[in-house]
Coordinates of C-alpha atoms in Angstrom, one line a residue:
Chain A
M1 CA -18.2 9.0 -43.3
S2 CA -21.3 7.3 -42.4
G3 CA -21.4 8.4 -38.5
R4 CA -22.7 4.9 -37.6
V5 CA -20.7 2.0 -35.6
M6 CA -20.9 -1.5 -35.4
V7 CA -20.5 -3.0 -32.0
G8 CA -19.9 -6.5 -31.2
I9 CA -19.9 -7.7 -27.7
F10 CA -18.1 -10.6 -26.4
Q11 CA -17.9 -12.8 -23.4
D12 CA -14.0 -14.4 -23.7
E13 CA -10.9 -12.5 -23.7
D14 CA -9.7 -14.9 -26.2
D15 CA -12.2 -13.6 -28.5
I16 CA -11.9 -10.2 -28.3
L17 CA -8.2 -10.7 -28.8
S18 CA -8.3 -13.0 -32.0
I19 CA -11.2 -10.8 -33.5
T20 CA -9.0 -7.6 -32.9
R21 CA -6.5 -9.1 -34.8
E22 CA -8.9 -9.8 -37.4
V23 CA -10.5 -6.7 -38.1
R24 CA -7.3 -5.0 -38.2
K25 CA -6.0 -7.3 -40.8
E26 CA -9.0 -6.4 -42.7
G27 CA -8.5 -2.9 -42.2
Y28 CA -11.4 -1.9 -40.5
T29 CA -11.0 1.5 -38.1
I30 CA -11.3 0.3 -34.2
L31 CA -12.8 3.4 -32.6
D32 CA -12.2 1.7 -29.1
I33 CA -12.8 -1.2 -27.1
Y34 CA -14.2 -1.8 -23.7
T35 CA -13.4 -4.0 -21.2
P36 CA -13.8 -5.3 -17.5
Y37 CA -10.0 -5.3 -17.0
A38 CA -6.9 -4.5 -18.6
V39 CA -6.4 -7.5 -21.2
H40 CA -3.1 -8.7 -21.3
G41 CA -1.6 -8.2 -25.2
L42 CA -5.0 -6.2 -26.4
D43 CA -3.2 -3.1 -26.8
K44 CA -0.6 -4.9 -29.5
A45 CA -3.6 -6.9 -31.0
M46 CA -5.1 -2.8 -31.2
G47 CA -1.5 -1.5 -32.4
L48 CA -1.9 1.1 -29.6
Q49 CA 1.3 2.8 -29.1
P50 CA 2.8 2.6 -25.7
S51 CA 1.9 5.6 -23.5
R52 CA 4.0 8.7 -23.2
L53 CA 3.1 9.1 -19.6
P54 CA 6.7 7.6 -18.5
W55 CA 8.1 10.8 -19.7
V56 CA 5.7 13.1 -17.2
C57 CA 6.8 10.8 -15.0
F58 CA 10.3 11.4 -15.3
A59 CA 10.4 15.0 -16.0
L60 CA 8.0 16.4 -12.6
G61 CA 10.2 13.8 -10.9
L62 CA 13.1 15.5 -12.2
V63 CA 11.8 19.2 -11.3
G64 CA 10.7 18.1 -7.9
A65 CA 14.2 17.3 -7.3
V66 CA 16.1 19.9 -8.9
A67 CA 13.8 22.7 -7.1
K68 CA 14.3 20.9 -3.5
L69 CA 17.7 20.1 -3.8
W70 CA 18.1 24.1 -4.7
F71 CA 15.8 25.2 -1.7
E72 CA 17.7 23.0 0.9
Y73 CA 20.6 24.8 -0.3
W74 CA 19.2 28.1 -0.4
A75 CA 17.3 27.9 3.0
T76 CA 20.3 26.4 4.6
A77 CA 23.3 28.2 3.2
A78 CA 22.3 31.2 1.6
D79 CA 18.9 32.5 3.1
W80 CA 19.9 32.0 6.8
P81 CA 22.6 29.9 7.7
V82 CA 22.0 28.5 11.3
N83 CA 25.4 26.7 12.2
V84 CA 24.2 23.2 13.6
G85 CA 26.9 21.3 15.1
G86 CA 29.5 22.9 13.0
K87 CA 28.5 21.1 10.6
P88 CA 29.0 22.9 7.0
W89 CA 26.6 25.2 5.4
N90 CA 25.8 23.0 2.1
S91 CA 25.3 19.7 3.8
L92 CA 24.6 17.8 0.4
P93 CA 24.7 14.3 2.0
A94 CA 22.2 15.4 4.4
F95 CA 20.0 16.9 1.9
V96 CA 19.5 13.8 -0.3
P97 CA 16.6 11.8 1.7
V98 CA 14.2 14.7 1.5
T99 CA 15.3 15.4 -2.1
F100 CA 14.8 11.8 -2.9
E101 CA 11.1 11.8 -0.8
V102 CA 9.9 15.3 -2.8
M103 CA 11.3 13.8 -6.0
V104 CA 9.0 10.6 -5.4
L105 CA 6.2 12.7 -4.5
F106 CA 6.4 15.5 -7.7
A107 CA 6.8 12.2 -9.8
G108 CA 3.9 10.0 -8.6
I109 CA 1.2 12.6 -7.9
S110 CA 2.2 14.0 -11.4
T111 CA 1.5 11.2 -13.2
V112 CA -1.6 10.2 -11.9
I113 CA -3.1 14.0 -12.7
A114 CA -1.6 13.4 -16.4
L115 CA -3.3 10.2 -16.7
F116 CA -6.5 11.8 -15.5
V117 CA -6.0 14.7 -18.1
V118 CA -5.0 12.6 -21.0
S119 CA -8.2 10.3 -20.4
R120 CA -10.3 13.1 -19.3
L121 CA -11.4 11.1 -16.4
Y122 CA -12.8 14.2 -13.5
P123 CA -15.2 14.3 -10.7
G124 CA -18.9 14.4 -12.1
R125 CA -17.9 13.0 -15.9
R126 CA -20.9 11.1 -17.2
A127 CA -19.5 7.7 -18.1
A128 CA -20.2 6.7 -21.3
T129 CA -20.8 3.1 -21.1
V130 CA -21.0 2.0 -24.7
I131 CA -22.8 -1.2 -23.2
P132 CA -24.0 -1.9 -19.4
G133 CA -21.7 -4.8 -18.4
V134 CA -18.2 -3.4 -19.8
T135 CA -17.5 -2.9 -16.3
N136 CA -18.7 -6.4 -15.0
D137 CA -18.1 -9.2 -17.7
R138 CA -18.3 -7.5 -21.4
F139 CA -16.0 -7.2 -24.1
A140 CA -17.5 -4.6 -26.6
L141 CA -15.2 -3.8 -30.0
V142 CA -16.6 -0.7 -31.6
L143 CA -16.1 -0.6 -35.0
E144 CA -16.6 2.9 -37.0
E145 CA -18.7 2.2 -40.3
T146 CA -16.0 4.0 -42.5
D147 CA -17.3 4.1 -46.1
A148 CA -18.8 1.8 -48.9
A149 CA -15.9 -0.4 -47.9
F150 CA -17.9 -1.1 -44.9
E151 CA -20.3 -4.0 -45.5
P152 CA -22.1 -4.1 -42.6
V153 CA -23.7 -8.0 -43.1
Q154 CA -20.2 -9.4 -43.8
V155 CA -19.1 -7.7 -40.7
R156 CA -21.8 -8.7 -38.5
R157 CA -20.4 -12.2 -39.9
L158 CA -17.0 -12.0 -39.0
L159 CA -17.9 -10.8 -35.4
E160 CA -20.3 -13.7 -34.9
R161 CA -17.7 -16.4 -36.2
H162 CA -15.2 -15.2 -33.3
G163 CA -17.7 -15.5 -30.6
A164 CA -19.9 -12.5 -30.5
V165 CA -22.6 -12.7 -28.6
E166 CA -24.7 -9.7 -29.8
V167 CA -24.1 -7.2 -32.5
I168 CA -25.5 -3.8 -32.3
E169 CA -25.4 -0.8 -34.6
R170 CA -26.1 2.8 -33.6
A171 CA -25.8 6.5 -34.7
E172 CA -22.2 7.3 -33.6
E173 CA -23.7 10.4 -31.5
S174 CA -24.8 8.1 -28.6
L175 CA -21.0 7.1 -28.3
P176 CA -18.1 9.0 -26.6
Chain B
M1 CA 9.2 -25.6 -16.6
A2 CA 7.6 -22.2 -15.3
E3 CA 4.1 -23.2 -17.7
V4 CA 4.4 -27.3 -15.9
Q5 CA 4.2 -25.7 -12.5
A6 CA 1.6 -23.2 -13.3
V7 CA -1.0 -26.1 -14.2
S8 CA 0.4 -28.5 -11.4
R9 CA -0.4 -25.7 -8.6
P10 CA -3.9 -25.2 -7.2
P11 CA -6.0 -22.4 -8.7
L12 CA -5.2 -18.8 -7.3
I13 CA -9.3 -18.2 -7.2
L14 CA -11.5 -21.4 -6.1
G15 CA -14.9 -22.0 -7.4
D16 CA -14.0 -21.5 -11.2
K17 CA -15.4 -18.3 -10.9
S18 CA -17.1 -16.5 -13.9
L19 CA -16.3 -12.6 -14.3
S20 CA -20.0 -12.0 -13.4
Q21 CA -19.6 -14.0 -10.4
I22 CA -16.4 -12.5 -9.2
T23 CA -18.6 -9.3 -9.4
S24 CA -21.5 -10.5 -7.7
D25 CA -19.4 -12.2 -4.9
I26 CA -17.5 -9.6 -4.1
C27 CA -20.3 -6.8 -4.0
A28 CA -22.5 -8.9 -2.0
A29 CA -19.8 -9.4 1.1
M30 CA -20.2 -5.7 0.7
L31 CA -23.7 -5.2 0.6
R32 CA -25.0 -8.1 2.8
R33 CA -25.8 -6.9 5.9
P34 CA -23.3 -6.7 8.4
N35 CA -23.4 -10.1 10.7
A36 CA -23.1 -10.1 14.5
L37 CA -19.4 -10.9 14.5
W38 CA -18.8 -7.8 12.6
W39 CA -21.2 -5.6 14.9
I40 CA -18.8 -7.1 18.0
G41 CA -15.6 -6.4 16.4
F42 CA -17.0 -2.4 15.3
L43 CA -18.4 -2.0 18.7
I44 CA -15.2 -3.2 21.1
A45 CA -12.7 -1.2 18.1
F46 CA -14.9 1.7 18.5
S47 CA -14.8 1.8 22.4
L48 CA -11.2 1.8 22.0
L49 CA -11.0 4.4 19.8
V50 CA -13.3 6.9 22.1
M51 CA -11.5 5.7 24.9
G52 CA -8.1 6.9 22.8
A53 CA -9.3 10.2 22.3
A54 CA -10.2 10.5 25.4
A55 CA -6.5 10.3 26.6
V56 CA -5.3 12.1 23.9
T57 CA -7.4 15.1 24.8
Y58 CA -6.2 14.9 28.1
Q59 CA -2.6 14.7 27.3
V60 CA -2.9 18.0 24.9
A61 CA -5.1 19.4 27.7
T62 CA -2.1 18.6 30.4
G63 CA 1.1 18.1 28.7
I64 CA 3.4 15.4 27.9
G65 CA 3.6 15.1 32.0
T66 CA 0.9 12.3 31.7
W67 CA 3.6 10.4 30.2
G68 CA 6.2 8.0 32.1
L69 CA 9.0 9.5 30.6
N70 CA 11.8 11.1 32.5
N71 CA 14.9 12.6 32.1
T72 CA 17.1 9.6 30.9
V73 CA 14.0 7.7 28.9
G74 CA 13.2 11.1 26.9
W75 CA 11.7 8.5 24.2
A76 CA 9.2 5.4 25.0
F77 CA 6.1 4.4 24.3
G78 CA 5.2 7.3 22.3
I79 CA 7.5 6.4 19.7
T80 CA 7.8 2.7 20.2
N81 CA 3.8 3.1 18.7
F82 CA 4.8 5.4 15.9
V83 CA 7.5 2.6 14.8
F84 CA 5.2 0.0 15.2
W85 CA 2.7 1.4 12.9
I86 CA 4.9 2.6 10.1
G87 CA 6.2 -0.9 10.3
I88 CA 2.5 -2.7 10.1
G89 CA 1.8 -0.5 6.8
H90 CA 4.8 -1.3 5.0
A91 CA 3.5 -4.8 4.3
G92 CA 0.8 -3.2 2.4
T93 CA 3.3 -1.3 0.3
L94 CA 5.2 -4.5 -0.2
I95 CA 2.2 -6.5 -1.5
S96 CA 0.9 -3.8 -3.6
A97 CA 4.3 -2.8 -5.3
I98 CA 7.0 -4.7 -5.0
L99 CA 4.8 -7.8 -5.8
F100 CA 3.3 -6.0 -8.7
L101 CA 7.0 -5.8 -10.4
F102 CA 8.3 -9.7 -9.4
R103 CA 4.6 -10.4 -11.1
Q104 CA 2.9 -12.2 -8.3
R105 CA -0.8 -12.7 -9.3
W106 CA -1.7 -13.8 -6.1
R107 CA -1.5 -10.5 -4.7
T108 CA -4.7 -9.4 -6.4
S109 CA -6.9 -11.0 -3.7
V110 CA -5.2 -9.3 -0.9
N111 CA -4.0 -5.8 -2.3
R112 CA -6.7 -3.7 -1.5
S113 CA -7.4 -4.5 1.9
A114 CA -2.9 -4.3 2.2
E115 CA -3.3 -1.1 0.6
A116 CA -6.2 0.2 3.0
M117 CA -4.1 -1.2 6.1
T118 CA -1.1 0.7 5.0
L119 CA -3.5 3.6 5.3
F120 CA -4.7 3.2 8.4
A121 CA -1.9 1.9 10.1
V122 CA 0.1 5.4 8.8
M123 CA -2.7 7.5 10.3
C124 CA -2.3 5.8 13.6
A125 CA 1.2 6.3 13.5
G126 CA 1.1 10.1 12.6
V127 CA -1.4 10.4 15.4
F128 CA 2.1 9.6 18.2
P129 CA 4.6 12.3 17.0
L130 CA 1.9 14.8 17.1
I131 CA 1.0 13.9 20.3
H132 CA 4.2 14.0 21.5
M133 CA 4.9 17.8 20.0
G134 CA 3.0 18.8 23.2
R135 CA 1.3 21.5 21.1
P136 CA -0.2 19.4 18.0
W137 CA -1.8 22.7 16.5
L138 CA 1.7 23.6 15.5
G139 CA 2.4 20.7 13.7
Y140 CA 3.1 22.2 10.8
W141 CA 6.7 23.8 11.8
I142 CA 8.3 20.8 10.8
F143 CA 7.5 22.0 7.2
P144 CA 8.9 24.8 5.6
Y145 CA 6.8 27.5 4.9
P146 CA 7.1 31.1 4.5
N147 CA 7.0 33.0 7.8
F148 CA 7.6 36.1 9.6
R149 CA 10.5 34.9 12.0
G150 CA 12.8 35.7 9.1
P151 CA 12.3 33.7 7.7
L152 CA 13.8 31.1 9.4
W153 CA 13.4 27.7 8.0
M154 CA 13.9 24.3 9.2
N155 CA 16.9 21.9 10.1
Y156 CA 17.4 20.3 7.2
R157 CA 20.1 17.9 8.3
S158 CA 17.7 16.4 11.1
P159 CA 16.7 12.7 10.8
L160 CA 13.3 13.8 12.2
A161 CA 12.7 16.6 9.9
W162 CA 13.7 13.7 7.0
D163 CA 10.9 11.5 8.7
A164 CA 8.3 14.2 8.2
F165 CA 9.0 14.1 4.5
A166 CA 9.0 10.7 4.3
I167 CA 5.9 9.6 6.3
S168 CA 3.7 12.7 4.2
T169 CA 5.0 11.3 0.7
Y170 CA 4.5 7.7 2.0
F171 CA 0.9 8.4 2.9
L172 CA -0.3 10.3 -0.1
I173 CA 1.6 7.9 -2.6
S174 CA 0.0 5.3 -0.8
L175 CA -3.6 7.0 -1.2
T176 CA -2.9 8.0 -4.9
F177 CA -1.8 4.3 -5.7
W178 CA -4.9 2.7 -3.5
Y179 CA -7.8 5.7 -5.0
L180 CA -5.9 4.5 -8.6
G181 CA -6.9 0.7 -8.3
L182 CA -10.1 2.0 -6.8
I183 CA -11.4 3.7 -10.3
P184 CA -12.4 0.8 -12.6
D185 CA -13.9 -1.1 -9.4
L186 CA -16.1 2.2 -8.3
A187 CA -17.1 1.9 -12.0
T188 CA -18.7 -1.8 -11.6
I189 CA -20.2 -0.7 -8.3
R190 CA -21.5 2.7 -10.1
D191 CA -23.0 0.3 -12.7
R192 CA -25.1 -1.8 -10.5
A193 CA -25.9 0.4 -8.2
H194 CA -29.6 1.8 -7.8
P195 CA -30.6 5.3 -8.7
G196 CA -30.1 7.5 -5.7
L197 CA -27.0 8.9 -3.3
R198 CA -24.7 5.7 -3.1
R199 CA -25.3 5.4 -7.1
R200 CA -24.3 9.4 -7.4
L201 CA -21.2 9.1 -4.8
F202 CA -19.9 6.2 -7.1
E203 CA -20.6 8.2 -10.2
F204 CA -18.7 11.2 -8.6
F205 CA -15.5 9.2 -7.4
S206 CA -15.1 6.9 -10.0
L207 CA -14.6 9.8 -12.5
G208 CA -16.7 8.5 -15.6
W209 CA -14.5 5.8 -15.8
D210 CA -16.1 3.4 -19.0
G211 CA -13.8 0.3 -19.4
S212 CA -11.9 2.0 -22.7
F213 CA -9.3 0.3 -23.5
R214 CA -7.1 3.1 -24.6
T215 CA -7.8 4.0 -21.1
W216 CA -6.7 0.9 -19.4
Q217 CA -3.4 1.2 -21.3
R218 CA -2.3 4.0 -20.2
Y219 CA -3.9 3.1 -16.4
E220 CA -1.3 0.0 -16.4
T221 CA 1.2 2.2 -17.4
V222 CA 1.0 4.7 -14.5
Y223 CA 0.4 1.7 -12.2
M224 CA 3.5 0.1 -12.7
L225 CA 5.3 3.8 -12.4
L226 CA 3.8 4.3 -9.3
A227 CA 4.9 0.7 -8.3
G228 CA 8.3 1.5 -9.4
L229 CA 8.0 4.7 -7.1
A230 CA 6.9 3.3 -4.2
T231 CA 9.3 0.3 -3.9
P232 CA 12.1 2.6 -3.3
L233 CA 9.6 5.0 -1.1
V234 CA 8.9 2.4 0.8
V235 CA 12.6 1.3 1.8
S236 CA 13.3 4.6 2.3
V237 CA 10.9 5.5 4.7
H238 CA 12.0 2.7 7.3
T239 CA 15.5 3.7 6.5
I240 CA 14.7 7.0 7.2
V241 CA 12.7 5.9 10.8
S242 CA 15.8 3.9 11.3
W243 CA 18.0 6.9 10.9
D244 CA 16.4 8.7 14.2
F245 CA 18.0 6.5 16.4
A246 CA 21.0 5.6 14.0
A247 CA 22.1 9.2 13.7
A248 CA 22.2 9.5 17.2
V249 CA 25.4 8.2 19.6
I250 CA 23.6 6.2 22.1
P251 CA 24.8 2.8 22.3
G252 CA 22.5 -0.1 20.6
W253 CA 21.4 2.9 18.4
H254 CA 24.6 3.9 16.7
A255 CA 24.5 1.1 14.0
T256 CA 25.0 0.7 10.5
I257 CA 22.5 -2.0 10.2
F258 CA 19.8 -0.4 11.2
P259 CA 17.8 0.7 8.1
P260 CA 18.1 -3.3 6.6
Y261 CA 17.3 -4.3 10.1
F262 CA 14.3 -1.8 10.1
V263 CA 12.8 -2.6 6.9
A264 CA 12.9 -6.4 7.5
G265 CA 11.4 -6.0 10.7
A266 CA 8.8 -3.6 9.2
I267 CA 7.9 -6.4 6.1
F268 CA 8.0 -8.7 9.2
S269 CA 5.4 -7.2 11.3
G270 CA 3.0 -5.7 8.3
M271 CA 2.7 -9.4 6.7
A272 CA 1.5 -11.0 10.4
M273 CA -0.6 -8.0 10.5
V274 CA -2.1 -8.4 7.1
L275 CA -2.5 -11.8 8.2
T276 CA -4.4 -11.4 11.1
L277 CA -6.9 -9.3 9.0
M278 CA -6.7 -11.3 6.1
I279 CA -8.0 -14.7 8.2
V280 CA -10.8 -12.4 10.1
A281 CA -12.0 -10.9 6.6
R282 CA -12.2 -13.8 4.9
T283 CA -14.1 -15.7 7.6
V284 CA -16.3 -12.6 8.6
M285 CA -16.8 -11.5 4.7
N286 CA -17.3 -15.1 3.3
L287 CA -14.5 -14.8 0.9
Q288 CA -12.8 -18.0 1.6
N289 CA -13.0 -18.6 -2.0
Y290 CA -10.9 -15.4 -2.7
I291 CA -8.8 -15.7 0.1
T292 CA -7.6 -19.2 0.3
V293 CA -5.3 -21.5 1.7
R294 CA -2.7 -20.6 -0.6
H295 CA -2.5 -17.1 0.2
V296 CA -2.0 -17.6 3.0
E297 CA 0.5 -20.2 2.8
V298 CA 2.8 -17.7 0.3
M299 CA 2.4 -15.2 3.0
C300 CA 3.6 -17.3 5.7
K301 CA 6.8 -18.3 3.4
L302 CA 7.5 -14.4 3.3
I303 CA 6.8 -13.8 7.3
L304 CA 9.6 -16.9 7.4
L305 CA 12.2 -15.2 5.0
N306 CA 11.5 -11.6 6.4
G307 CA 11.6 -13.1 10.2
S308 CA 14.9 -14.9 9.5
I309 CA 16.5 -11.6 8.4
V310 CA 15.3 -9.9 11.5
A311 CA 16.6 -13.0 13.4
L312 CA 20.3 -12.6 11.7
A313 CA 20.2 -8.8 12.7
Y314 CA 19.8 -9.8 16.8
G315 CA 22.3 -11.9 16.3
T316 CA 24.5 -9.3 14.1
E317 CA 24.1 -6.3 16.7
F318 CA 25.1 -8.6 19.3
F319 CA 28.6 -9.8 17.5
M320 CA 29.1 -5.9 16.3
A321 CA 28.8 -5.0 20.0
H322 CA 31.3 -7.6 21.0
Y323 CA 33.6 -7.3 18.5
S324 CA 33.6 -3.5 18.7
G325 CA 35.5 -3.8 21.8
N326 CA 33.4 -1.1 22.8
P327 CA 32.6 -1.3 26.5
Y328 CA 29.3 1.0 26.3
E329 CA 28.2 -0.8 23.5
Q330 CA 28.6 -4.6 25.0
F331 CA 26.9 -3.3 28.2
V332 CA 23.9 -2.3 26.5
F333 CA 23.5 -5.3 24.8
L334 CA 24.0 -7.6 28.0
N335 CA 21.6 -5.2 29.9
R336 CA 19.3 -5.7 27.0
A337 CA 19.4 -9.8 27.7
F338 CA 19.9 -9.8 31.6
G339 CA 19.0 -6.5 32.5
P340 CA 15.7 -5.2 34.6
F341 CA 13.9 -5.5 30.7
A342 CA 14.9 -8.7 29.9
W343 CA 11.2 -10.2 30.0
A344 CA 10.8 -7.3 27.3
Y345 CA 14.0 -9.0 25.5
W346 CA 12.9 -12.7 25.6
T347 CA 9.4 -11.9 24.7
M348 CA 10.7 -10.4 21.4
I349 CA 13.2 -13.2 20.8
S350 CA 10.6 -16.3 21.4
C351 CA 7.9 -14.2 19.3
N352 CA 10.2 -12.8 16.8
V353 CA 12.8 -15.9 16.3
L354 CA 11.9 -18.8 18.1
I355 CA 8.0 -19.5 17.5
P356 CA 8.1 -18.3 13.4
Q357 CA 10.5 -21.3 13.1
L358 CA 6.9 -23.5 13.1
L359 CA 6.2 -22.1 9.6
W360 CA 8.9 -24.2 8.5
F361 CA 6.0 -26.8 8.6
R362 CA 3.5 -27.1 5.5
R363 CA 1.2 -28.6 8.4
V364 CA 1.5 -25.4 10.0
R365 CA 1.6 -22.8 7.5
T366 CA -1.8 -24.5 6.0
S367 CA -3.4 -24.6 9.5
I368 CA -5.6 -21.2 9.5
A369 CA -6.2 -21.7 13.1
V370 CA -2.0 -21.7 14.0
V371 CA -1.5 -18.9 11.4
F372 CA -3.9 -16.6 13.1
V373 CA -2.1 -17.2 16.8
L374 CA 1.4 -17.1 15.2
S375 CA 0.5 -13.8 13.5
L376 CA -0.9 -12.3 16.6
L377 CA 2.2 -13.5 18.4
I378 CA 4.6 -11.8 15.8
N379 CA 2.8 -8.5 15.9
V380 CA 3.4 -8.8 20.0
G381 CA 7.0 -9.5 19.3
M382 CA 7.6 -6.9 16.5
W383 CA 6.1 -4.0 19.3
F384 CA 8.2 -5.5 21.2
E385 CA 11.3 -5.0 19.7
R386 CA 11.2 -1.5 19.1
F387 CA 10.1 -1.0 22.7
V388 CA 13.4 -2.9 23.6
I389 CA 15.4 -1.2 21.2
I390 CA 14.3 2.4 22.5
V391 CA 14.1 2.0 26.0
T392 CA 17.1 -0.7 27.0
S393 CA 19.1 1.6 25.1
L394 CA 18.2 5.0 26.7
H395 CA 17.6 4.0 30.3
R396 CA 21.0 2.6 31.2
D397 CA 23.8 4.7 28.8
F398 CA 27.0 5.8 29.5
L399 CA 26.9 7.3 33.6
P400 CA 25.7 5.0 35.9
S401 CA 24.5 8.2 37.8
N402 CA 22.6 9.0 34.7
W403 CA 20.4 5.5 34.9
A404 CA 16.7 5.4 35.2
S405 CA 13.9 3.2 34.7
Y406 CA 10.5 3.6 32.7
R407 CA 7.2 2.6 33.0
P408 CA 4.2 3.7 31.1
T409 CA 1.4 5.5 32.4
S410 CA -2.4 4.5 32.2
I411 CA -2.9 7.5 29.8
E412 CA 0.0 6.3 27.4
V413 CA -1.7 2.5 27.5
A414 CA -5.0 4.1 26.9
T415 CA -3.6 5.8 23.6
L416 CA -1.8 2.9 22.4
L417 CA -5.5 1.1 22.3
G418 CA -7.1 4.0 21.1
S419 CA -4.6 3.8 17.9
F420 CA -5.6 -0.3 17.6
G421 CA -9.2 1.2 17.8
L422 CA -8.5 3.8 15.5
F423 CA -6.9 1.2 13.1
F424 CA -9.8 -1.7 13.0
T425 CA -12.8 1.1 13.0
C426 CA -11.2 2.5 9.9
F427 CA -10.7 -1.2 8.3
L428 CA -14.1 -2.5 9.5
I429 CA -15.8 0.3 7.9
F430 CA -13.6 0.0 4.7
C431 CA -15.2 -3.3 4.7
R432 CA -18.8 -2.5 4.7
I433 CA -18.6 0.2 2.1
L434 CA -15.6 -0.5 -0.8
P435 CA -14.9 -3.6 -2.7
M436 CA -12.0 -5.1 -0.2
I437 CA -10.5 -7.5 -3.3
A438 CA -9.8 -5.7 -6.4
M439 CA -12.2 -7.0 -9.0
A440 CA -11.0 -5.8 -12.0
E441 CA -7.4 -7.6 -11.1
V442 CA -8.5 -11.0 -10.0
K443 CA -10.7 -11.2 -13.0
G444 CA -7.6 -10.9 -15.3
V445 CA -5.9 -13.1 -13.0
V446 CA -8.7 -15.8 -13.2
A447 CA -9.2 -15.2 -17.0
H448 CA -5.1 -15.8 -17.3
E449 CA -5.2 -18.9 -15.3
R450 CA -8.1 -20.4 -17.3
A451 CA -6.4 -19.7 -20.8
E452 CA -3.1 -21.3 -19.0
R453 CA -5.0 -24.0 -18.6
R454 CA -6.7 -24.6 -21.8
H455 CA -3.5 -24.1 -23.6
H456 CA -1.8 -26.9 -21.9
K457 CA -5.0 -29.5 -22.7

């Protein structure tokens, strides 16, 4: 491992899409791509697997719903049954609205927390923006200079052919 | 066909903006010194807020006897305001979640402010039940918590208890959704800010966002999931609000039509409020290129659709009263239209059914000034809708010996005005400290439209 990376900087979403497909075809290792907005189709071009966060959403939603339904039953029919207008202790249909709300609350909040955990986003984290401008109007492709097969000159030419406005090489320590 | 339409339509964002222009336009609107119009609006709103706060303090110190309620009309102004504000909030979620699922790209120009509007409206709504409790410091009694009274638990069969869960969930999910959408934009501002307190605050709240696409991909997934959760949530919230009435046996309330009727009414009034705010904001903040006549027109069409559902519900209510053969039900509806509160009823019909018919005309939909006036009138009409439903059903129910009237006290009016003060104060401050247009989303839309045009050349 050379410990060096090459950063190609682009101005247009079409350029970043085409260069991503190209470098993947050539077999280079993409460390990450930095973009100012969610570029449609870039996940496929990068070959990213679909996120598994929907499972967190489903599981925690289920936990919330089951726990709340059980609690409503326990509080109303087991722990201290109160006769409300002669309704049955276990008034299951009346428990549905609150169960639904708690399910949504659990599913929603836990999915966002899971996103923060897996993406390592937390207050006080130093943003390691690869170049200034990726949160404004620049797209940056970060390639790992893996081994002898990586020809910096050739790759640089490839990036420039796809519209790179700038190509930087630097040591990997400076990157996230 | 869809592609052909896409090119023939005017662009969503005018002026063929580059990505960096979008950033600087929206940040400039935020950083520019506030103009006179903003200060005038802010001072009026803040004065109302102070007046409302004084009125609330007086009510809490003295008691609910300061309201115009009596034994017959036990619910009136407070609950009207509560339902009104919750309804306003619903348009924000419609724009941010439902239109996202429907892939309506125009939503990006208005979703940030509409979501902020939702939060502030829910805050305003929450104030009223809290005051009506009489002892707001015991408000937490509505939630189940371990206590030394048994423990004695709350009554899960009551729609009022459902409401507490629905509103709090709605507020928390809306807040999360709004904050999640803000993170990339907070990072954009952080990277433009000069070192100092402002920059440190944006650093803190942007959670170290660096634009990594791996994060973007997960972010998009979570955004979609939240939209999917918020959509049934918003329907459930106003459904539960309507059950506060429909679960009672009062004639005029006890109707299965209430949930869809309330949800449509909520979105109707909320869209009108979004239009009011957006028309003011685009002028005051110089965002005419981002919130265009096309946006206004699309929202007018949504108002027309929901207004028609509301009008149909008014008609259905009358028909059902007649068809049920129930004399109490029939009386309540005749009393609504021709009784002592007929003026409120006909205000509601004019503002919600008759006046919105003007929106069938393109000339009206594209005239900003006319739309602004219409949006105000619809808000007035929708406030009266809740007033009519609540007060006319209660003031003359089953026994004529039980009949009474109702008129609000000055304290109640001051509290209502105070809630408007709270709403507009929050909104005007929001316009100054946060980007009121979702920059990252608008950039995506602009790039998409540009690519579409290129492919068709």
